[in-house]
Amino acid sequence: MHDSAALDRFLRGMEYPATRDDLLREAARDGLGSNDRAVLARLPEQSFSAAWHIRYHLARHALAEEFSPSASSALAAA
């Protein structure tokens, strides 16, 4: 999972509920780094009730990438 102190601070300071577009707009306004904004851009288009809700989706996405067939075949080839 993407682990960033700046992203954690940003999520704690955000007002909820917030949509993905709200998060991206505020992240750009606050000067959040491009890697952290890219992580937020991968969130589904929906409303999030709290920072934990966003972290949950980020963790699920990271697990899905880790166990995807393309990742497994890349590991097997190594």
Short mmCIF file of C-alpha atoms in Angstrom, two decimals:
data_model
loop_
_atom_site.label_atom_id
_atom_site.label_comp_id
_atom_site.label_asym_id
_atom_site.label_seq_id
_atom_site.Cartn_x
_atom_site.Cartn_y
_atom_site.Cartn_z
CA MET A 1 0.00 0.00 0.00
CA HIS A 2 1.08 3.56 -0.65
CA ASP A 3 2.33 4.94 2.66
CA SER A 4 2.93 8.68 2.81
CA ALA A 5 3.00 10.99 5.82
CA ALA A 6 1.91 13.90 3.61
CA LEU A 7 -1.10 11.92 2.33
CA ASP A 8 -2.04 10.94 5.91
CA ARG A 9 -1.91 14.59 7.02
CA PHE A 10 -3.97 15.62 4.00
CA LEU A 11 -6.65 12.99 4.68
CA ARG A 12 -6.85 13.95 8.37
CA GLY A 13 -7.38 17.61 7.44
CA MET A 14 -10.01 16.94 4.78
CA GLU A 15 -13.70 17.63 5.41
CA TYR A 16 -16.00 14.65 4.88
CA PRO A 17 -18.01 13.46 3.12
CA ALA A 18 -15.81 14.07 0.07
CA THR A 19 -15.84 12.72 -3.46
CA ARG A 20 -12.75 11.66 -5.40
CA ASP A 21 -12.98 14.94 -7.34
CA ASP A 22 -13.17 16.91 -4.06
CA LEU A 23 -10.05 15.11 -2.85
CA LEU A 24 -8.14 15.77 -6.07
CA ARG A 25 -9.13 19.44 -6.16
CA GLU A 26 -8.09 20.01 -2.53
CA ALA A 27 -4.89 17.97 -2.96
CA ALA A 28 -3.84 20.20 -5.88
CA ARG A 29 -4.76 23.33 -3.92
CA ASP A 30 -2.78 22.13 -0.87
CA GLY A 31 0.27 21.23 -2.98
CA LEU A 32 0.16 17.49 -2.26
CA GLY A 33 2.85 15.67 -4.23
CA SER A 34 2.14 14.17 -7.64
CA ASN A 35 2.61 10.58 -6.42
CA ASP A 36 0.03 11.09 -3.68
CA ARG A 37 -2.39 12.76 -6.13
CA ALA A 38 -1.95 9.82 -8.51
CA VAL A 39 -2.92 7.45 -5.69
CA LEU A 40 -6.06 9.50 -5.00
CA ALA A 41 -6.91 9.50 -8.71
CA ARG A 42 -7.16 5.69 -8.63
CA LEU A 43 -10.01 5.85 -6.11
CA PRO A 44 -13.49 4.98 -7.39
CA GLU A 45 -15.87 7.81 -8.24
CA GLN A 46 -17.92 7.92 -5.08
CA SER A 47 -18.37 9.79 -1.83
CA PHE A 48 -16.10 8.87 1.07
CA SER A 49 -17.34 9.28 4.64
CA ALA A 50 -13.96 9.50 6.41
CA ALA A 51 -10.21 9.08 6.01
CA TRP A 52 -10.43 5.40 7.04
CA HIS A 53 -12.84 4.81 4.14
CA ILE A 54 -10.22 6.11 1.69
CA ARG A 55 -7.43 4.09 3.30
CA TYR A 56 -9.63 0.99 3.04
CA HIS A 57 -10.05 1.50 -0.72
CA LEU A 58 -6.34 2.20 -1.16
CA ALA A 59 -5.44 -1.00 0.70
CA ARG A 60 -7.91 -3.05 -1.36
CA HIS A 61 -6.47 -1.61 -4.56
CA ALA A 62 -2.92 -2.42 -3.44
CA LEU A 63 -3.90 -6.02 -2.62
CA ALA A 64 -5.66 -6.42 -5.95
CA GLU A 65 -2.53 -5.25 -7.78
CA GLU A 66 -0.30 -7.51 -5.70
CA PHE A 67 -2.36 -10.60 -6.49
CA SER A 68 -3.36 -9.81 -10.07
CA PRO A 69 -2.54 -12.41 -12.76
CA SER A 70 -0.08 -10.03 -14.46
CA ALA A 71 1.80 -9.53 -11.18
CA SER A 72 1.88 -13.30 -10.59
CA SER A 73 3.23 -13.99 -14.08
CA ALA A 74 5.89 -11.29 -13.64
CA LEU A 75 7.00 -12.95 -10.40
CA ALA A 76 7.10 -16.36 -12.05
CA ALA A 77 9.26 -15.02 -14.87
CA ALA A 78 11.79 -13.54 -12.44
#
